[in-house]
XYZ file of C-alpha atoms in Angstrom:
683
model
C -86.555 0.735 63.041
C -82.859 0.524 62.091
C -81.253 -2.891 62.515
C -78.141 -2.588 64.759
C -78.594 1.119 65.288
C -75.725 1.829 67.702
C -72.017 1.041 67.526
C -72.410 -1.204 70.580
C -75.060 -3.229 68.741
C -72.818 -3.428 65.661
C -69.907 -4.757 67.752
C -72.154 -7.369 69.334
C -73.530 -8.387 65.902
C -69.979 -8.743 64.543
C -69.149 -11.235 67.308
C -72.357 -13.176 66.527
C -71.339 -13.404 62.853
C -67.803 -14.527 63.786
C -69.173 -17.162 66.198
C -71.481 -18.446 63.455
C -68.584 -18.586 60.979
C -66.356 -20.443 63.451
C -69.134 -22.926 64.178
C -69.565 -23.677 60.461
C -65.771 -23.955 60.017
C -65.748 -26.480 62.871
C -68.519 -28.465 61.131
C -66.651 -28.376 57.800
C -63.492 -29.648 59.551
C -65.509 -32.586 60.872
C -67.023 -33.139 57.421
C -63.573 -33.128 55.764
C -62.370 -35.679 58.345
C -65.399 -37.888 57.612
C -64.644 -37.825 53.877
C -60.957 -38.591 54.465
C -61.863 -41.506 56.788
C -64.396 -42.860 54.264
C -61.858 -42.703 51.420
C -59.287 -44.489 53.595
C -61.869 -47.220 54.408
C -62.634 -47.716 50.686
C -58.915 -47.939 49.943
C -58.385 -50.576 52.674
C -61.383 -52.565 51.469
C -60.103 -52.628 47.876
C -56.612 -53.581 49.057
C -57.850 -56.429 51.258
C -60.456 -57.787 48.803
C -58.730 -58.159 45.472
C -61.156 -60.785 44.172
C -64.354 -58.654 44.283
C -66.419 -58.637 41.102
C -66.093 -55.824 38.459
C -69.590 -54.407 39.167
C -68.728 -53.790 42.809
C -65.375 -52.246 41.793
C -67.189 -49.902 39.388
C -69.707 -48.946 42.071
C -66.956 -48.279 44.612
C -64.954 -46.239 42.111
C -67.999 -43.990 41.547
C -68.457 -43.631 45.322
C -64.774 -42.735 45.772
C -64.935 -40.085 43.024
C -68.142 -38.696 44.517
C -66.629 -38.463 48.013
C -63.507 -36.882 46.595
C -65.525 -34.205 44.717
C -67.692 -33.415 47.764
C -64.572 -33.294 49.955
C -62.906 -30.823 47.604
C -65.952 -28.528 47.589
C -66.087 -28.657 51.425
C -62.382 -27.733 51.577
C -63.008 -24.807 49.166
C -65.882 -23.632 51.368
C -63.673 -23.850 54.455
C -60.959 -21.767 52.732
C -63.508 -19.075 51.882
C -64.911 -18.982 55.411
C -61.429 -18.892 56.965
C -60.613 -15.859 54.774
C -63.559 -13.849 56.069
C -63.335 -14.630 59.815
C -60.722 -11.887 60.350
C -62.578 -9.302 58.228
C -66.158 -10.516 57.654
C -67.304 -7.244 56.049
C -66.259 -3.629 55.531
C -69.460 -1.839 54.559
C -73.218 -1.762 54.889
C -76.156 -0.158 53.144
C -79.822 -0.322 54.171
C -81.885 -0.668 50.998
C -85.640 -0.654 50.454
C -87.117 -1.594 47.093
C -89.757 0.694 45.549
C -92.301 -2.167 45.380
C -95.089 -2.279 47.948
C -94.649 -4.447 51.080
C -90.843 -4.445 50.712
C -89.047 -3.977 54.009
C -85.649 -2.367 54.549
C -82.818 -4.884 54.005
C -79.469 -4.389 55.785
C -76.846 -5.372 53.176
C -73.480 -6.150 54.791
C -70.689 -6.235 52.169
C -67.462 -8.250 52.358
C -64.982 -10.128 50.192
C -67.206 -13.244 50.049
C -70.867 -14.162 50.313
C -71.943 -15.837 53.562
C -75.313 -17.537 53.325
C -76.579 -18.948 56.622
C -78.373 -22.227 55.915
C -80.074 -22.249 59.346
C -81.829 -18.889 58.968
C -81.853 -19.208 55.143
C -80.620 -15.639 54.807
C -77.587 -14.016 53.216
C -75.729 -12.404 56.104
C -72.844 -11.029 53.986
C -72.923 -10.132 50.294
C -69.906 -10.497 48.019
C -68.564 -7.056 46.971
C -69.056 -8.171 43.347
C -72.758 -9.027 43.773
C -75.108 -6.728 41.799
C -76.708 -5.311 44.973
C -73.260 -4.403 46.384
C -72.563 -2.034 43.478
C -74.787 0.573 45.174
C -72.316 0.843 48.077
C -69.743 2.237 45.651
C -72.042 4.204 43.357
C -74.568 6.009 45.573
C -74.960 8.267 48.559
C -78.117 8.265 50.705
C -81.351 8.523 48.725
C -82.564 7.040 45.465
C -80.498 4.225 44.004
C -80.775 1.201 41.749
C -78.824 -1.878 40.693
C -78.947 -4.260 37.754
C -80.079 -7.707 38.867
C -80.179 -10.729 36.509
C -83.948 -10.035 36.226
C -83.638 -6.345 35.399
C -83.292 -2.999 37.111
C -84.161 -2.849 40.838
C -85.007 0.668 42.102
C -85.229 1.814 45.683
C -83.775 3.990 48.436
C -80.626 3.820 50.547
C -81.499 4.992 54.053
C -78.215 4.198 55.813
C -74.600 3.777 54.760
C -71.785 2.661 57.043
C -68.149 1.709 56.780
C -66.172 -0.407 59.203
C -62.525 -1.109 59.803
C -62.333 -4.653 61.142
C -59.009 -6.402 61.773
C -58.479 -9.836 63.364
C -62.186 -10.064 64.116
C -62.291 -6.780 66.083
C -63.999 -3.569 65.014
C -61.466 -0.719 65.180
C -63.998 1.924 64.203
C -67.291 2.520 62.420
C -68.208 5.554 60.298
C -71.635 6.770 59.239
C -71.045 7.674 55.612
C -73.153 9.924 53.440
C -70.403 10.143 50.817
C -69.484 7.526 48.199
C -66.553 6.140 50.163
C -65.860 8.235 53.232
C -62.718 10.363 53.142
C -61.688 9.240 56.638
C -61.466 5.576 55.594
C -59.731 6.452 52.329
C -57.245 8.759 54.069
C -56.422 6.098 56.677
C -55.752 3.550 53.919
C -53.676 6.012 51.851
C -51.648 7.087 54.873
C -50.717 3.509 55.740
C -47.344 2.075 54.765
C -46.466 0.217 51.577
C -46.596 -3.586 51.684
C -44.359 -6.165 50.051
C -47.322 -7.124 47.829
C -50.148 -5.142 46.283
C -53.289 -5.461 48.444
C -56.965 -5.589 47.551
C -58.834 -2.256 47.773
C -62.435 -3.479 48.027
C -63.147 -1.210 51.006
C -62.116 1.971 49.179
C -63.136 1.466 45.546
C -64.314 4.812 44.145
C -67.249 5.319 41.821
C -65.144 5.923 38.684
C -63.106 2.797 39.504
C -66.266 0.741 40.080
C -67.524 1.667 36.585
C -64.379 0.143 35.095
C -64.452 -2.969 37.300
C -68.074 -3.787 36.388
C -67.919 -2.889 32.696
C -69.288 -5.963 30.900
C -70.123 -4.341 27.553
C -66.708 -3.339 26.176
C -64.987 -6.092 24.235
C -61.746 -4.107 24.532
C -61.425 -1.745 27.481
C -58.467 0.677 27.404
C -57.765 2.310 30.790
C -55.661 5.479 30.704
C -54.782 6.104 34.340
C -52.482 8.757 35.798
C -49.589 7.775 38.096
C -50.946 6.468 41.398
C -54.547 6.089 40.176
C -54.634 2.389 41.101
C -55.115 1.213 37.513
C -53.326 -2.137 37.939
C -55.245 -2.877 41.119
C -58.515 -1.896 39.424
C -57.725 -4.158 36.454
C -57.112 -7.111 38.818
C -60.367 -6.383 40.679
C -62.038 -6.325 37.253
C -60.657 -9.816 36.571
C -62.020 -10.979 39.948
C -65.405 -9.440 39.080
C -65.532 -11.189 35.677
C -64.581 -14.538 37.274
C -67.456 -14.068 39.746
C -70.034 -12.826 37.221
C -69.241 -15.385 34.499
C -68.245 -18.222 36.839
C -69.747 -20.897 34.570
C -67.940 -19.825 31.402
C -64.594 -18.266 32.395
C -61.995 -19.620 34.817
C -58.631 -18.379 36.079
C -56.745 -20.564 33.585
C -58.639 -18.839 30.701
C -57.104 -15.446 31.538
C -53.612 -14.250 30.616
C -51.729 -11.227 31.979
C -48.961 -9.591 29.946
C -46.854 -7.812 32.576
C -43.612 -5.820 32.234
C -41.329 -8.095 34.294
C -41.167 -10.917 36.846
C -40.747 -8.531 39.821
C -43.965 -6.710 38.947
C -45.751 -10.034 38.365
C -44.700 -11.136 41.865
C -45.725 -7.775 43.361
C -49.311 -8.104 42.064
C -49.587 -11.870 42.697
C -51.390 -11.396 46.026
C -54.463 -9.514 44.837
C -56.519 -12.288 43.200
C -55.910 -14.861 45.986
C -56.931 -12.189 48.538
C -60.163 -11.806 46.582
C -60.719 -15.563 46.682
C -59.667 -16.311 43.112
C -56.821 -18.436 41.845
C -53.798 -16.679 40.364
C -53.903 -16.382 36.591
C -51.137 -17.229 34.087
C -48.657 -14.422 33.391
C -46.218 -13.776 30.568
C -44.309 -10.941 28.876
C -44.601 -9.354 25.449
C -41.171 -10.787 24.550
C -42.230 -14.322 25.472
C -45.421 -14.020 23.407
C -43.557 -12.769 20.310
C -40.670 -15.234 20.634
C -43.130 -18.109 21.040
C -44.804 -17.179 17.729
C -41.372 -17.599 16.108
C -40.754 -20.946 17.910
C -37.938 -19.292 19.928
C -35.685 -19.495 16.840
C -33.998 -16.115 17.213
C -31.811 -14.426 19.764
C -32.923 -10.836 20.400
C -32.202 -7.763 22.492
C -34.739 -7.644 25.324
C -36.906 -4.563 25.881
C -34.858 -3.832 29.017
C -31.636 -3.989 26.955
C -33.135 -1.662 24.331
C -34.097 0.918 26.979
C -30.696 0.587 28.648
C -28.926 1.219 25.334
C -31.103 4.287 24.683
C -30.166 5.623 28.141
C -26.435 4.973 27.860
C -25.589 5.057 24.107
C -28.436 6.788 22.220
C -27.166 6.341 18.619
C -29.357 8.358 16.153
C -29.571 5.460 13.634
C -30.844 3.128 16.375
C -33.486 5.677 17.441
C -34.546 6.135 13.802
C -35.013 2.372 13.344
C -37.182 2.156 16.480
C -39.296 5.167 15.460
C -39.824 3.841 11.923
C -40.985 0.435 13.182
C -43.395 2.091 15.636
C -45.317 4.029 12.971
C -48.641 3.206 11.345
C -46.993 3.817 7.941
C -44.699 0.888 8.713
C -47.746 -1.364 9.334
C -49.341 -0.215 6.059
C -46.115 -1.004 4.213
C -45.995 -4.483 5.758
C -49.597 -5.111 4.657
C -48.758 -4.027 1.102
C -45.715 -6.294 1.138
C -47.847 -9.270 2.254
C -50.036 -8.640 -0.809
C -46.855 -8.483 -2.916
C -45.809 -11.885 -1.508
C -49.225 -13.306 -2.443
C -48.823 -12.120 -6.032
C -45.105 -12.649 -6.677
C -43.546 -15.203 -4.311
C -45.191 -18.339 -5.710
C -43.617 -19.464 -9.013
C -45.417 -22.608 -10.202
C -43.493 -25.241 -12.183
C -44.415 -28.557 -13.814
C -44.002 -31.500 -11.436
C -43.164 -34.903 -12.923
C -45.003 -37.063 -10.422
C -44.451 -40.451 -12.095
C -42.942 -41.665 -15.322
C -46.288 -41.036 -17.039
C -47.913 -38.208 -15.086
C -46.806 -34.590 -14.936
C -48.777 -32.007 -12.954
C -48.782 -28.810 -15.081
C -47.595 -25.491 -13.625
C -50.828 -23.700 -14.644
C -52.908 -26.187 -12.629
C -50.683 -25.721 -9.553
C -50.812 -21.908 -9.893
C -54.611 -22.057 -10.113
C -54.822 -24.046 -6.846
C -52.535 -21.612 -5.015
C -55.093 -18.849 -5.675
C -58.096 -21.172 -5.124
C -57.051 -21.664 -1.486
C -56.459 -17.958 -0.775
C -58.553 -18.111 2.397
C -55.682 -20.105 3.953
C -52.431 -18.452 5.095
C -49.909 -18.960 2.275
C -47.771 -21.609 3.977
C -50.847 -23.596 4.988
C -52.017 -23.959 1.395
C -49.454 -26.579 0.354
C -51.191 -29.419 2.249
C -54.671 -28.413 1.003
C -53.402 -27.950 -2.582
C -51.736 -31.377 -2.577
C -54.856 -33.133 -1.256
C -57.155 -31.353 -3.725
C -54.972 -32.046 -6.783
C -54.545 -35.719 -5.921
C -58.309 -36.085 -5.341
C -58.941 -34.530 -8.792
C -56.438 -36.903 -10.396
C -58.069 -39.849 -8.657
C -61.474 -38.850 -10.098
C -60.223 -38.003 -13.628
C -57.578 -40.685 -14.128
C -58.554 -43.344 -11.559
C -54.990 -42.906 -10.341
C -53.964 -43.449 -6.710
C -50.535 -42.223 -5.580
C -48.265 -43.705 -2.949
C -47.424 -41.885 0.293
C -43.951 -41.173 -1.061
C -45.402 -39.543 -4.218
C -47.849 -37.506 -2.124
C -44.987 -36.204 0.070
C -42.861 -35.494 -3.016
C -45.631 -33.356 -4.593
C -46.150 -31.393 -1.349
C -42.403 -30.819 -0.996
C -42.149 -29.604 -4.617
C -45.084 -27.190 -4.158
C -43.526 -25.809 -0.970
C -40.214 -25.300 -2.841
C -42.016 -23.080 -5.398
C -42.816 -20.558 -2.623
C -39.991 -18.082 -1.898
C -41.391 -17.082 1.491
C -40.611 -20.056 3.717
C -37.971 -18.340 5.853
C -39.302 -15.579 8.155
C -36.019 -13.719 8.495
C -35.325 -13.755 4.741
C -38.857 -12.477 4.018
C -38.278 -9.658 6.545
C -34.983 -8.705 4.893
C -36.737 -8.799 1.499
C -39.278 -6.307 2.847
C -36.627 -3.637 3.517
C -35.075 -4.220 0.078
C -38.548 -3.932 -1.482
C -39.094 -0.679 0.435
C -35.692 0.669 -0.637
C -34.736 1.014 3.057
C -32.165 -1.761 3.690
C -30.509 0.421 6.352
C -33.612 0.053 8.553
C -32.688 -3.550 9.376
C -29.588 -4.233 11.414
C -28.633 -7.610 12.820
C -26.476 -7.322 15.944
C -23.443 -9.498 16.665
C -24.030 -13.242 17.180
C -27.050 -13.018 14.846
C -29.087 -11.149 17.454
C -32.214 -9.246 16.424
C -33.094 -5.820 17.772
C -36.152 -5.806 20.046
C -38.088 -3.598 17.575
C -37.762 -6.330 14.890
C -39.388 -9.093 16.931
C -43.021 -7.949 16.445
C -42.793 -7.229 12.668
C -41.250 -10.676 12.019
C -44.017 -12.238 14.144
C -46.594 -10.214 12.154
C -45.249 -11.582 8.852
C -45.067 -15.091 10.310
C -48.758 -14.998 11.334
C -49.759 -13.635 7.910
C -47.888 -16.496 6.192
C -48.464 -19.292 8.718
C -51.541 -18.354 10.769
C -51.854 -18.752 14.531
C -54.430 -17.832 17.190
C -54.527 -18.475 20.954
C -58.177 -19.453 21.259
C -57.667 -20.922 24.743
C -57.361 -17.388 26.214
C -60.764 -15.828 26.935
C -59.588 -12.565 28.500
C -56.257 -10.816 28.013
C -54.939 -8.180 30.420
C -52.048 -5.956 29.241
C -50.308 -3.694 31.771
C -47.962 -0.760 31.021
C -49.745 -0.369 27.677
C -47.765 2.756 26.721
C -44.518 0.786 26.320
C -45.777 -1.318 23.415
C -45.778 -0.167 19.794
C -48.704 -0.294 17.322
C -47.169 -3.275 15.458
C -47.045 -5.202 18.757
C -50.751 -4.498 19.246
C -51.433 -5.711 15.690
C -49.742 -9.028 16.558
C -51.691 -9.239 19.828
C -54.984 -8.661 17.982
C -54.227 -11.518 15.570
C -53.090 -13.895 18.332
C -55.797 -13.068 20.884
C -59.224 -12.378 19.347
C -60.727 -12.517 22.883
C -61.909 -9.723 25.208
C -59.155 -7.451 26.519
C -58.405 -5.055 29.364
C -55.469 -2.796 28.503
C -54.079 -0.274 30.965
C -51.273 2.203 31.430
C -50.243 5.846 31.451
C -48.899 7.683 28.408
C -46.910 9.975 30.754
C -44.897 7.051 32.147
C -43.366 5.652 28.992
C -39.810 4.303 29.249
C -39.944 3.715 25.488
C -40.303 7.247 24.083
C -39.413 6.279 20.498
C -41.823 3.364 20.304
C -44.643 4.045 22.756
C -48.417 4.202 22.254
C -51.196 6.419 23.563
C -54.707 5.101 24.292
C -55.925 6.481 20.931
C -53.050 4.793 19.057
C -53.893 1.481 20.730
C -57.550 1.849 19.769
C -56.495 2.574 16.174
C -54.152 -0.446 16.101
C -56.851 -2.763 17.479
C -59.583 -1.097 15.334
C -61.825 -1.136 18.413
C -61.888 -0.319 22.093
C -63.516 1.966 24.637
C -61.168 4.354 26.458
C -61.937 5.026 30.138
C -59.848 7.416 32.219
C -58.709 7.386 35.844
C -57.597 10.905 36.702
C -57.406 10.873 40.523
C -54.001 10.065 41.974
C -54.098 8.310 45.351
C -50.475 7.212 45.872
C -48.452 10.329 46.632
C -48.980 13.325 48.876
C -49.989 16.573 47.156
C -46.454 17.909 47.684
C -44.829 14.958 45.868
C -47.448 15.090 43.093
C -46.850 18.848 42.558
C -43.111 18.180 42.335
C -43.602 15.386 39.746
C -45.944 17.627 37.742
C -43.086 20.102 37.265
C -41.011 17.342 35.642
C -43.798 16.256 33.298
C -47.144 18.013 33.413
C -50.285 15.945 33.150
C -53.265 18.305 32.961
C -55.726 15.452 33.641
C -54.200 14.485 37.003
C -56.089 15.459 40.170
C -54.368 14.565 43.446
C -56.422 13.368 46.415
C -55.979 15.894 49.223
C -53.372 14.244 51.451
C -50.497 16.353 52.696
C -46.975 15.641 53.877
C -43.487 17.119 53.819
C -42.166 18.770 50.677
C -39.621 16.828 48.579
C -36.005 17.698 49.402
C -33.399 18.448 46.700
C -29.934 18.199 48.255
C -26.722 19.490 46.618
C -23.226 18.282 47.598
C -19.693 19.278 46.673
C -18.660 15.792 45.579
C -19.793 12.190 45.254
C -18.309 11.203 48.638
C -20.476 13.792 50.439
C -23.543 12.664 48.447
C -22.990 9.001 49.436
C -22.511 9.966 53.075
C -25.815 11.898 53.010
C -27.637 8.930 51.429
C -26.305 6.708 54.250
C -27.688 9.225 56.784
C -31.059 9.198 54.993
C -31.075 5.389 55.220
C -30.413 5.595 58.989
C -33.292 8.091 59.344
C -35.541 5.699 57.405
C -34.526 2.757 59.615
C -35.469 4.751 62.713
C -38.881 5.682 61.227
C -42.111 3.688 61.060
C -41.865 3.375 57.268
C -41.664 -0.145 55.864
C -40.131 0.438 52.430
C -37.430 2.661 50.941
C -36.703 2.761 47.217
C -33.340 4.116 46.063
C -34.072 4.605 42.371
C -31.226 5.206 39.914
C -31.482 6.036 36.218
C -29.916 2.782 34.974
C -29.301 -0.701 36.313
C -25.502 -0.237 36.178
C -25.833 2.926 38.307
C -28.029 1.006 40.762
C -25.483 -1.835 40.961
C -22.721 0.723 41.527
C -24.770 2.327 44.313
C -25.103 -1.050 46.083
C -21.294 -1.485 45.967
C -20.584 2.056 47.164
C -23.052 2.097 50.068
C -21.822 -1.207 51.557
C -24.933 -1.554 53.738
C -26.395 -4.897 54.825
C -30.084 -5.663 54.305
C -30.202 -3.881 50.943
C -32.063 -5.661 48.136
C -30.884 -5.036 44.584
C -33.702 -5.412 42.047
C -32.261 -6.151 38.615
C -33.821 -7.155 35.312
C -33.014 -10.756 36.324
C -34.873 -10.539 39.668
C -38.109 -12.458 40.042
C -39.537 -11.276 43.384
C -40.295 -7.983 45.113
C -38.861 -7.692 48.639
C -39.939 -5.220 51.288
C -37.341 -3.050 53.037
C -34.521 -1.098 51.380
C -34.566 -1.643 47.625
C -32.062 -0.272 45.105
C -33.172 -0.465 41.501
C -33.452 1.335 38.163
C -36.391 3.563 37.166
C -37.364 0.974 34.548
C -37.666 -1.834 37.111
C -39.446 0.445 39.611
C -42.409 0.985 37.268
C -45.672 -0.079 38.859
C -44.127 -0.361 42.335
C -44.545 2.035 45.248
C -42.482 2.846 48.337
C -43.125 4.768 51.550
C -39.962 6.760 50.879
C -37.885 7.296 47.736
C -34.329 8.582 47.275
C -33.223 9.523 43.740
C -29.438 10.036 43.541
C -27.260 11.610 40.829
C -29.845 14.094 39.496
C -27.153 16.317 37.980
C -27.531 17.821 34.504
C -25.166 15.278 32.916
C -27.120 12.263 34.165
C -30.640 13.571 33.454
C -30.710 15.683 30.280
C -32.567 13.908 27.406
C -36.302 13.271 26.943
C -35.938 9.604 27.900
C -34.074 10.780 31.049
C -37.064 13.023 31.843
C -39.372 9.990 31.568
C -37.157 8.009 33.950
C -37.088 10.858 36.476
C -40.883 11.201 36.316
C -41.350 7.454 36.879
C -38.907 7.520 39.823
C -40.553 10.489 41.593
C -44.075 9.057 41.217
C -43.079 5.871 43.123
C -42.990 7.809 46.436
C -46.002 7.693 48.753
C -44.944 9.824 51.750
C -41.371 11.123 51.457
C -39.092 12.037 48.514
C -35.442 13.148 48.488
C -33.297 13.888 45.432
C -29.511 14.266 45.652
C -26.680 15.391 43.370
C -23.066 16.524 43.520
C -21.534 19.302 41.449
C -22.736 22.707 40.332
C -25.756 21.973 38.158
C -28.795 19.846 38.781
C -30.992 18.524 36.002
C -33.007 21.210 34.159
C -36.150 19.074 34.680
C -36.627 20.229 38.305
């Protein structure tokens, strides 16, 4: 007999679960109060009895720490329970193991496990639990899951999905498919939020494979626009934190994200899944930190902006050269050249009677070749002085020791990173490939190669990071991945879309990343969930991606509007904003090619309640947003307006990339406007 066969029974059961949860929350509140009262009593006792003996103080201190620890765990439990009261679960499968005498188990699946201590049964299973994987991977019939004790085979006899909000069941669907289209369509048709949300109720089979992949040391996810790759990567982090809870914690993970706005936009997902937020940084911060923040440099945003507004051929050539694998090979050969030619040993007169011969010093430099070159000086000094102590029974003073180390360091011509980098281009016969900007500012493309040389000469590894997540993978060059590999020898999840590069002269494909890292499994996400079929078809005409398959969700066709002049175009955009404000949509993105165009649009429109997202912004705000295509990457809006799509504004390959990124931000409605005779040839 099926447990809770009818919808009426399911609704009644839901209220029983919620009542049980509320009862336990009430008990935990009382328990927290007891612990707080006990701690206060201990504190008063210690304050009023200052002459108690040390043994009693020690005993009380242990009791206080114990109460504090138990109190914290009770508070954590309460937080988890409070999270699931509104939506206790979203799915259910009935599973029967193949073994004899095994009954059918109803497995209710939610964001967190709920184990009832009274009945000693698990009433709700965490979506990350091994048994829950079958909900995402199988239809009715034979199924199996990997438990800690091995493979468990059986049959799924029932599969249901629920939409529960604020403790009330809105609807229930009997589902024979992996994740029922009705639920997925309802979620996809909903409006964009100010933060990315968890998608545990609609994870698809191909996404589940990526989330639960434990084998790949480096997992490279190539996902088309709107495939949910960032969300999937964050769910993967949540899964790893759950599965390896004794060995990896939130603080052990690092996310390299494209900008602060995007970092804020995704900041909700892990807390929604019951995990703490993880540290976040940018590629620029990582590289600059390697170089002790010594150098001023053009940011990636500034590089892209310059390519969009003043694409000088020499600048493009420098970026392309430094993004090639030949460039990395040349750097490696130059490092070998440094090893063989940059250390010129000389005699060192240590005292009036003792001179350390050059040949002996040279020999030690090569003896310690397992050390990075600049780290050898300390080891060489210690070794030579130990040898002298044994042979000559001679002990040096601290001053003499420091003098010898200083003299050895002086013999090495590679102590200045920037000078070594300049030497490289001279050695290559390509001095024109290095250009310092005004105020001794480096170009962005030079930051990673200098860091690469620095690590080769100085060493450096971030062993505290156990899992590294890199988003927008296509915008980083092979040399940047080489630096990352040296800095972070840990497991990695790397994700992006080669079609959405805003760095066309220095970008990487999944295969290039695998080559740079010398390892990695590539997994693809080809289904696009964000945009309607009409918007996806339109974007495909700008840049075709043969691997992309849109999920069948229809809406109005994108509108391309032509105007006689800029004044008419601005007036039409104002009308479109009024139409948006009267609609049920929650977010409108007005996406310009560059930041200066976006700033100009804000000034021209003169509309209140408009949020301008610049490269200096640090938070994503819902409502009407005006921004550049670069800053819009990774974000999504109910409606998108792209102004100024004339042939003068969008004409180069990097312009095409920007237009593709802008169009693929739209979920439900897309309008493009221009004034003049000719629109861009890309549409």
